[in-house]
XYZ file of C-alpha atoms in Angstrom:
576
model
C 133.532 95.821 36.110
C 135.819 93.013 37.170
C 134.345 89.599 37.774
C 135.324 86.248 39.165
C 134.559 82.977 37.417
C 133.357 80.117 39.603
C 132.545 76.604 38.457
C 129.165 75.098 39.211
C 129.473 71.808 41.057
C 126.831 69.101 41.065
C 126.795 65.361 40.673
C 125.105 63.972 37.565
C 122.075 61.819 38.224
C 122.303 58.260 36.842
C 118.976 58.908 35.120
C 120.607 61.587 32.970
C 123.637 59.441 32.201
C 121.509 56.462 31.234
C 119.297 58.604 28.996
C 122.102 58.910 26.464
C 122.412 62.674 26.709
C 125.546 64.378 25.470
C 127.937 64.402 28.472
C 128.188 68.191 28.394
C 124.404 68.566 28.314
C 124.002 66.070 31.182
C 126.481 68.135 33.176
C 124.641 71.356 32.390
C 121.287 69.901 33.447
C 122.779 68.595 36.676
C 124.019 72.099 37.466
C 120.391 73.260 37.169
C 119.146 70.696 39.659
C 117.681 68.368 37.039
C 117.717 64.825 38.397
C 115.203 63.038 36.161
C 113.860 63.272 32.646
C 110.423 64.098 34.051
C 111.769 67.529 34.981
C 112.596 68.072 31.302
C 109.232 67.044 29.913
C 107.390 69.956 28.318
C 104.083 68.387 27.323
C 100.944 70.300 28.266
C 99.825 67.396 30.441
C 102.614 68.381 32.840
C 101.190 71.865 33.474
C 100.041 72.594 37.006
C 96.205 72.496 37.217
C 94.434 75.844 37.113
C 92.156 74.900 40.021
C 95.069 75.414 42.443
C 95.101 79.173 41.791
C 93.259 81.053 44.510
C 90.261 82.998 43.233
C 90.205 81.399 39.792
C 86.765 79.823 40.196
C 85.301 83.205 41.168
C 87.046 84.773 38.191
C 85.687 82.116 35.821
C 82.176 82.629 37.200
C 82.393 86.412 36.732
C 83.570 86.051 33.149
C 81.133 83.270 32.229
C 78.229 85.373 33.487
C 79.518 88.383 31.586
C 79.778 86.389 28.350
C 76.325 84.808 28.678
C 74.715 88.149 29.509
C 76.701 89.901 26.747
C 78.119 92.407 29.179
C 80.700 94.961 28.096
C 84.207 93.773 28.991
C 87.146 96.155 29.155
C 90.728 94.909 29.462
C 93.190 97.241 31.213
C 96.781 96.190 30.616
C 100.326 97.278 31.309
C 102.559 99.091 28.817
C 105.303 96.469 28.505
C 105.615 93.265 26.477
C 103.995 91.145 29.190
C 101.101 93.585 29.315
C 100.767 93.666 25.518
C 100.784 89.885 25.126
C 98.372 89.562 28.071
C 95.987 92.074 26.528
C 96.112 90.475 23.093
C 95.664 86.992 24.545
C 92.599 87.811 26.644
C 90.915 89.733 23.825
C 91.510 86.843 21.416
C 90.426 84.227 23.973
C 87.244 86.002 25.047
C 86.165 86.423 21.432
C 86.832 82.732 20.760
C 84.755 81.868 23.822
C 81.767 83.836 22.583
C 82.107 87.314 24.072
C 80.671 89.960 21.766
C 81.675 93.184 23.492
C 85.388 93.156 24.325
C 87.631 96.209 24.246
C 90.980 97.120 25.798
C 92.652 100.156 27.263
C 96.327 100.663 28.008
C 97.369 103.588 30.228
C 99.752 106.000 28.566
C 102.738 105.791 30.896
C 103.488 109.489 30.521
C 99.961 110.703 31.362
C 98.569 108.153 33.795
C 101.417 105.987 35.005
C 101.179 102.317 35.896
C 98.117 100.308 36.863
C 94.415 100.847 37.379
C 94.507 104.371 38.767
C 91.399 106.476 39.477
C 92.324 108.541 36.420
C 92.305 105.449 34.219
C 88.994 104.366 35.705
C 87.558 107.735 34.667
C 88.785 107.150 31.104
C 87.493 103.579 31.190
C 84.083 104.721 32.382
C 83.583 106.556 29.093
C 83.381 103.119 27.443
C 80.668 102.114 29.935
C 82.081 98.704 30.863
C 80.225 96.278 33.094
C 83.434 94.521 34.060
C 87.046 95.684 34.008
C 89.663 92.934 33.732
C 93.211 93.930 34.616
C 96.114 91.995 33.146
C 99.689 92.232 34.452
C 98.608 94.881 36.985
C 96.032 95.694 39.616
C 97.306 94.050 42.807
C 98.331 97.467 44.173
C 95.441 99.454 42.675
C 93.598 100.150 45.934
C 92.305 103.580 44.917
C 91.551 102.588 41.330
C 89.402 99.624 42.308
C 87.606 101.792 44.862
C 86.923 104.362 42.136
C 85.522 101.640 39.875
C 83.338 100.301 42.668
C 81.916 103.771 43.240
C 80.837 103.798 39.594
C 79.298 100.307 39.944
C 81.932 98.826 37.645
C 83.120 95.441 38.865
C 86.827 94.652 38.655
C 88.565 91.320 38.082
C 92.266 91.556 38.852
C 94.744 89.203 37.199
C 98.315 89.999 38.139
C 101.605 88.443 39.214
C 103.316 91.317 41.010
C 103.902 91.143 44.750
C 101.022 92.485 46.855
C 101.344 95.189 49.467
C 99.945 95.153 52.983
C 96.467 96.015 51.676
C 94.611 94.336 48.825
C 92.101 96.060 46.549
C 88.392 95.364 47.047
C 87.981 93.653 43.677
C 85.109 91.334 42.757
C 87.682 88.604 42.149
C 91.445 88.376 42.100
C 93.894 85.865 40.610
C 97.551 86.230 41.488
C 99.804 83.314 42.489
C 101.589 85.661 44.891
C 98.532 86.792 46.853
C 98.245 85.636 50.482
C 96.822 82.160 50.874
C 97.508 81.016 47.327
C 98.896 77.454 47.160
C 99.740 77.373 43.446
C 103.210 75.834 43.267
C 104.605 78.144 40.590
C 104.876 81.671 41.948
C 106.770 82.709 38.822
C 103.962 83.016 36.288
C 104.167 86.166 34.182
C 101.039 88.252 33.763
C 100.356 86.519 30.450
C 100.655 83.137 32.167
C 98.112 84.148 34.810
C 95.521 85.290 32.288
C 96.099 82.160 30.188
C 95.251 80.066 33.250
C 92.134 82.181 33.850
C 91.033 81.537 30.272
C 91.524 77.780 30.803
C 89.291 77.954 33.874
C 86.716 80.020 31.994
C 86.574 77.522 29.144
C 86.080 74.698 31.649
C 83.227 76.626 33.319
C 81.523 77.315 29.976
C 81.946 73.670 29.012
C 80.263 72.564 32.250
C 77.388 74.934 31.583
C 77.054 73.555 28.018
C 77.542 77.031 26.609
C 79.274 75.815 23.454
C 76.481 73.354 22.678
C 73.781 75.934 23.302
C 75.433 78.481 21.045
C 76.518 75.971 18.394
C 79.979 77.371 19.028
C 83.097 75.234 18.506
C 85.040 74.836 21.727
C 88.326 76.646 21.081
C 91.758 75.112 21.455
C 93.386 77.718 23.683
C 96.804 76.213 22.996
C 96.811 78.337 19.840
C 97.530 81.286 22.152
C 100.730 79.816 23.577
C 102.860 81.854 21.168
C 101.746 84.935 23.102
C 102.304 83.211 26.456
C 105.853 82.264 25.500
C 106.737 85.736 24.259
C 105.373 87.552 27.313
C 106.934 85.086 29.751
C 110.424 85.359 28.276
C 110.278 89.128 27.773
C 109.245 89.727 31.388
C 112.337 87.825 32.591
C 110.412 85.750 35.141
C 112.180 82.612 36.426
C 111.739 79.665 34.097
C 110.672 77.034 36.585
C 109.324 73.774 35.162
C 105.822 75.158 34.654
C 107.063 78.235 32.818
C 109.453 76.136 30.715
C 106.464 74.093 29.557
C 104.582 77.238 28.543
C 107.608 78.663 26.720
C 108.578 75.385 25.033
C 105.045 74.869 23.748
C 104.857 78.413 22.410
C 108.268 78.144 20.775
C 107.299 74.880 19.072
C 104.187 76.477 17.595
C 106.081 79.520 16.353
C 108.735 77.322 14.720
C 105.989 75.405 12.933
C 104.463 78.636 11.615
C 101.477 78.383 13.967
C 101.645 81.867 15.433
C 99.818 85.158 15.034
C 100.645 87.411 12.103
C 102.207 90.000 14.395
C 104.854 87.646 15.731
C 105.704 86.496 12.201
C 106.049 90.111 11.068
C 108.237 91.021 14.044
C 110.460 88.035 13.287
C 110.897 89.267 9.728
C 111.816 92.757 10.942
C 114.323 91.250 13.379
C 115.760 89.029 10.635
C 115.197 85.874 12.693
C 114.435 82.522 11.048
C 111.119 81.347 12.417
C 112.043 77.670 12.284
C 115.213 78.278 14.355
C 113.696 80.514 17.024
C 114.909 80.113 20.619
C 113.847 81.837 23.824
C 116.725 84.329 23.655
C 115.386 85.627 20.333
C 112.108 86.528 22.000
C 113.927 88.283 24.812
C 116.421 90.223 22.705
C 114.680 90.658 19.335
C 110.887 90.550 19.699
C 110.356 91.854 23.225
C 112.332 95.089 22.748
C 110.391 95.968 19.605
C 107.073 95.600 21.398
C 108.381 97.383 24.479
C 109.511 100.310 22.341
C 105.861 101.204 21.673
C 105.107 101.490 25.387
C 108.374 103.288 26.094
C 108.125 105.976 23.415
C 104.583 106.126 22.099
C 101.530 103.978 22.874
C 101.451 100.242 23.587
C 98.197 100.006 21.643
C 100.432 99.859 18.594
C 102.022 96.655 19.870
C 98.698 95.135 20.931
C 97.164 95.814 17.533
C 100.151 94.127 15.909
C 99.451 91.015 17.998
C 95.698 91.150 17.421
C 95.500 91.548 13.670
C 94.968 88.538 11.405
C 95.918 90.561 8.318
C 99.570 89.846 7.366
C 99.917 93.137 5.497
C 98.621 95.194 8.418
C 100.870 93.235 10.775
C 103.908 94.080 8.653
C 103.031 97.795 8.601
C 102.731 97.792 12.393
C 105.913 95.731 12.816
C 107.839 98.267 10.701
C 106.593 101.074 12.920
C 107.636 99.111 16.012
C 111.062 98.530 14.468
C 111.447 102.260 13.812
C 110.519 103.022 17.414
C 113.061 100.485 18.632
C 115.805 102.154 16.594
C 114.797 105.486 18.106
C 114.775 103.919 21.581
C 118.316 102.615 21.093
C 119.521 106.054 20.068
C 117.960 107.651 23.146
C 119.360 104.886 25.342
C 122.902 105.362 24.007
C 122.749 109.115 24.619
C 121.457 108.622 28.164
C 124.050 105.946 28.863
C 126.872 108.221 27.713
C 125.568 110.948 30.030
C 125.257 108.532 32.941
C 128.800 107.240 32.425
C 130.052 110.840 32.380
C 128.286 111.457 35.708
C 129.877 108.326 37.162
C 133.311 109.334 35.931
C 132.869 112.779 37.445
C 132.073 111.096 40.755
C 135.208 108.937 40.268
C 132.768 106.222 41.268
C 134.685 103.159 40.255
C 137.814 104.258 42.119
C 136.086 105.646 45.200
C 136.076 103.793 48.510
C 132.987 105.671 49.677
C 130.646 105.140 46.763
C 126.908 104.510 47.200
C 126.094 100.841 47.484
C 122.559 101.668 46.423
C 123.048 104.097 43.532
C 120.501 106.706 42.394
C 120.991 108.897 39.320
C 118.657 111.636 38.057
C 118.618 113.975 35.098
C 115.382 115.909 34.463
C 115.589 115.495 30.671
C 116.080 111.725 30.691
C 113.302 109.846 28.928
C 110.816 108.174 31.270
C 110.343 105.286 28.892
C 114.038 104.385 28.784
C 115.131 104.761 32.422
C 114.505 101.061 33.117
C 116.911 100.000 30.385
C 119.501 102.515 31.579
C 119.169 101.195 35.137
C 119.891 97.704 33.831
C 122.956 98.869 31.914
C 124.454 100.728 34.889
C 123.640 97.827 37.211
C 125.488 95.474 34.872
C 128.434 97.872 34.719
C 128.799 98.374 38.483
C 127.103 95.288 39.934
C 125.067 97.113 42.533
C 121.381 98.093 42.861
C 120.584 101.105 40.686
C 117.610 103.446 40.409
C 117.405 105.858 37.474
C 115.022 108.804 37.763
C 113.427 111.110 35.200
C 111.144 114.117 35.591
C 107.464 113.178 35.537
C 105.948 116.631 35.967
C 106.894 119.896 37.641
C 106.724 118.381 41.115
C 107.357 114.646 40.805
C 109.971 112.262 39.460
C 109.657 108.612 38.523
C 112.293 105.988 39.097
C 113.032 102.569 37.659
C 115.031 100.209 39.870
C 117.130 97.167 39.025
C 118.759 94.867 41.554
C 121.465 92.238 41.834
C 121.152 88.671 43.153
C 120.689 88.628 46.904
C 118.761 91.897 47.213
C 114.957 92.003 46.913
C 114.453 95.495 45.537
C 110.749 95.794 46.281
C 111.360 94.809 49.897
C 114.042 97.494 50.100
C 111.592 100.132 48.882
C 109.037 98.839 51.383
C 111.586 99.252 54.167
C 112.468 102.787 53.023
C 108.773 103.673 52.987
C 108.321 102.247 56.497
C 111.342 104.097 57.905
C 110.507 107.363 56.119
C 106.716 107.776 56.015
C 105.503 109.903 53.130
C 108.809 109.849 51.278
C 107.583 107.566 48.489
C 104.383 108.535 46.721
C 103.973 105.017 45.331
C 106.027 101.964 44.463
C 105.715 98.348 43.371
C 107.502 95.561 41.561
C 109.484 92.345 41.879
C 112.634 91.059 43.546
C 114.848 92.268 40.694
C 112.934 95.258 39.284
C 110.620 97.915 40.642
C 109.145 101.321 39.913
C 108.538 104.272 42.212
C 107.377 107.876 42.340
C 108.421 110.665 44.697
C 108.485 114.435 44.894
C 111.359 115.964 42.960
C 112.728 117.895 45.935
C 113.024 114.632 47.887
C 115.570 113.028 45.532
C 118.629 113.636 47.714
C 116.807 112.483 50.844
C 115.599 109.346 49.119
C 119.061 108.632 47.667
C 120.574 108.663 51.155
C 117.766 106.530 52.598
C 118.031 103.996 49.774
C 121.795 103.710 50.087
C 121.520 103.327 53.861
C 118.972 100.524 53.526
C 121.005 98.702 50.850
C 124.212 99.017 52.898
C 122.495 97.268 55.787
C 121.763 94.282 53.559
C 124.800 93.917 51.304
C 128.454 93.349 52.130
C 131.599 93.723 49.998
C 131.357 90.162 48.700
C 127.855 90.851 47.356
C 129.244 93.632 45.162
C 131.663 91.360 43.332
C 130.138 89.976 40.176
C 130.377 86.210 40.081
C 130.050 84.358 36.801
C 128.929 80.781 37.272
C 130.508 78.552 34.649
C 129.503 75.063 33.593
C 133.182 74.270 33.271
C 135.747 73.903 30.512
C 135.182 72.635 26.980
C 137.904 70.896 25.024
C 138.877 72.278 21.646
C 137.203 69.301 19.964
C 133.924 70.142 21.749
C 133.732 73.665 20.339
C 131.838 72.513 17.278
C 128.531 73.118 15.519
C 126.988 69.859 16.705
C 127.304 70.692 20.403
C 126.320 74.307 19.764
C 123.070 73.197 18.134
C 122.447 70.605 20.864
C 122.741 73.251 23.570
C 120.692 75.773 21.605
C 117.732 73.413 21.387
C 118.053 71.970 24.878
C 116.253 74.799 26.659
C 114.250 76.846 26.806
C 116.906 78.776 28.673
C 116.240 81.946 30.593
C 115.999 83.531 34.019
C 116.449 80.898 36.726
C 117.380 78.241 34.135
C 120.319 80.000 32.522
C 121.830 79.254 29.177
C 125.076 77.281 29.603
C 128.213 79.349 30.170
C 131.709 77.883 29.865
C 135.169 79.304 30.447
C 138.691 78.835 29.214
C 141.948 80.412 28.090
C 142.439 81.249 24.402
C 145.140 82.640 22.141
C 144.070 85.751 20.208
C 144.627 85.195 16.486
C 142.835 88.325 15.323
C 140.658 91.087 16.713
C 138.730 94.038 15.337
C 135.846 96.356 16.229
C 132.599 95.922 14.300
C 129.541 98.139 14.426
C 131.461 100.707 16.531
C 130.680 98.904 19.808
C 131.404 95.193 19.353
C 134.680 93.288 19.614
C 135.102 90.540 17.021
C 137.755 87.932 17.779
C 139.350 84.935 16.146
C 140.591 82.633 18.888
C 142.505 79.406 19.298
C 141.679 77.202 22.302
C 144.556 76.119 24.518
C 145.934 72.800 23.267
C 144.221 73.046 19.886
C 145.237 74.231 16.439
C 141.647 74.974 15.376
C 140.374 78.560 15.247
C 136.913 79.700 16.347
C 135.152 83.051 16.009
C 133.912 84.984 19.023
C 132.084 88.249 19.556
C 131.830 90.448 22.647
C 128.864 92.783 22.218
C 129.131 96.359 23.514
C 132.838 95.888 24.225
C 135.830 97.796 22.883
C 139.492 97.002 23.443
C 141.029 100.488 23.402
C 142.330 100.071 26.940
C 144.117 96.802 26.223
C 147.891 96.635 25.788
C 148.770 96.209 22.134
C 150.622 92.972 22.735
C 147.786 90.995 24.385
C 148.063 87.465 23.057
C 146.023 85.411 25.497
C 142.647 85.985 27.147
C 140.459 84.282 29.707
C 136.844 84.061 28.585
C 133.466 83.187 30.000
C 131.302 82.442 26.994
C 128.230 80.782 25.540
C 128.617 78.341 22.662
C 126.185 79.391 19.956
C 125.388 79.068 16.264
C 126.208 81.813 13.800
C 124.556 81.864 10.389
C 125.994 83.995 7.598
C 125.154 83.691 3.910
C 123.444 80.372 4.565
C 126.472 78.873 6.321
C 126.130 77.799 9.955
C 129.202 77.709 12.185
C 129.947 77.536 15.898
C 130.627 80.877 17.569
C 131.460 82.022 21.092
C 129.277 84.735 22.614
C 131.534 86.401 25.160
C 130.095 87.064 28.623
C 133.368 88.176 30.221
C 136.838 88.784 28.865
C 140.119 89.366 30.691
C 143.478 89.922 29.019
C 146.263 87.708 30.383
């Protein structure tokens, strides 16, 4: 997919200049609308107060009563990394706060699907809970909450997904995106929402002198920020200031060795140095290993890894998660090859009449991997993509990924409004969503989806634009600046890691690991060489005599055999 490189433009605030920041870093911050050092502060005192979340006092009251009366609490989570970290966090927190009867349940995605469905309520009822607490789901569980109410099981919903036109009749509900909520950060992940609920619960128990009465030490809930950071980064929510505080605090604790055994074990399996961890490591190394459990097997495996305080047990579970992730990658590569073959058969990239909203379906594709495949195809073609797999004999499930400028859940809402009954269910975010429909309706839905997307996107929207923070001189491509940028985050969605561009002479190139292009480059106007790597890129189509390339890249640190050097991570490459 071709791309254009555009330079970010923004004036640097005097406050940043006077702070003595590296000029490149000051420029990068200015491009991200940072005007004062206050916006970069990541102390916990800067967190938004929990009292601003609608429904949080009711939630704290429900939970405090349940703890004091020793009611049975059942956590119902989602089957991704956000759901796993949310589940582990609330179980750990409730036990620290004095709850005696806490259990969790995660729907098997292949049997029950997403959320608190009536079927899951029936399974939950076997555990005889007094209160069900949803984490990272529930805002769309109208029927599930009704089923729980019929069984006299109260439901507390904690979620961050966008609500539909109707809200469930829960006993209490905390979601920064629900109508009437004035909480300034609408970007909390599910794990962030439940962390806030636990803060409110602790405050309620403190007011009621629960800790004194029980001779129970009041817990420092900041010890759970490792889980908050991991779930927040892995769920790819925008890192606004509030989320950056949560992630920065969690990262700092992990680097200092103050994290749960499961995270330490996963870091070992991923061969990441704990003291050098950055947000990207959680997104690309830890998150996928936890997600693999929910995609291929049972997310309980991931939750148990995060719950155990036994290092040996954590390592056993982390090894199993690593094995599942290897298997997931193999399945993903096979599915991607098949999808590319389908696209080539459609002559998609050369066609002038291709779908703007693209839907692909193969009955044998793995339900747990269609979301990743949708992301890969979206990145390849820069257009909204939905990948479908067979759910049962009559229904198919889809996973959607969008591009900037198109709110994918709103698109599905519009399709549902224009074609009543076409979608069985759907839900999600601006950039990702899930849906279910009858298998024989695939072609009809594909046309309806493409029609809706075409009404919202023009040709310019389908051209990938890479926003660069500008050029770096050859003398700036060094380890010192690389390490400065690496630690200057946390970087992530909505607060992207710095990307630079430039023209380089190719000194050497080779393929490593079958799929990755390794380069030795020389910056224009410099006689110094620097290594670069373009992951999942091959150069078979290049002319043999390519000597110069234009790159968009990130300046990073590479460590090999104990030696740390600067390295370029290639985002885009174009032979000149």
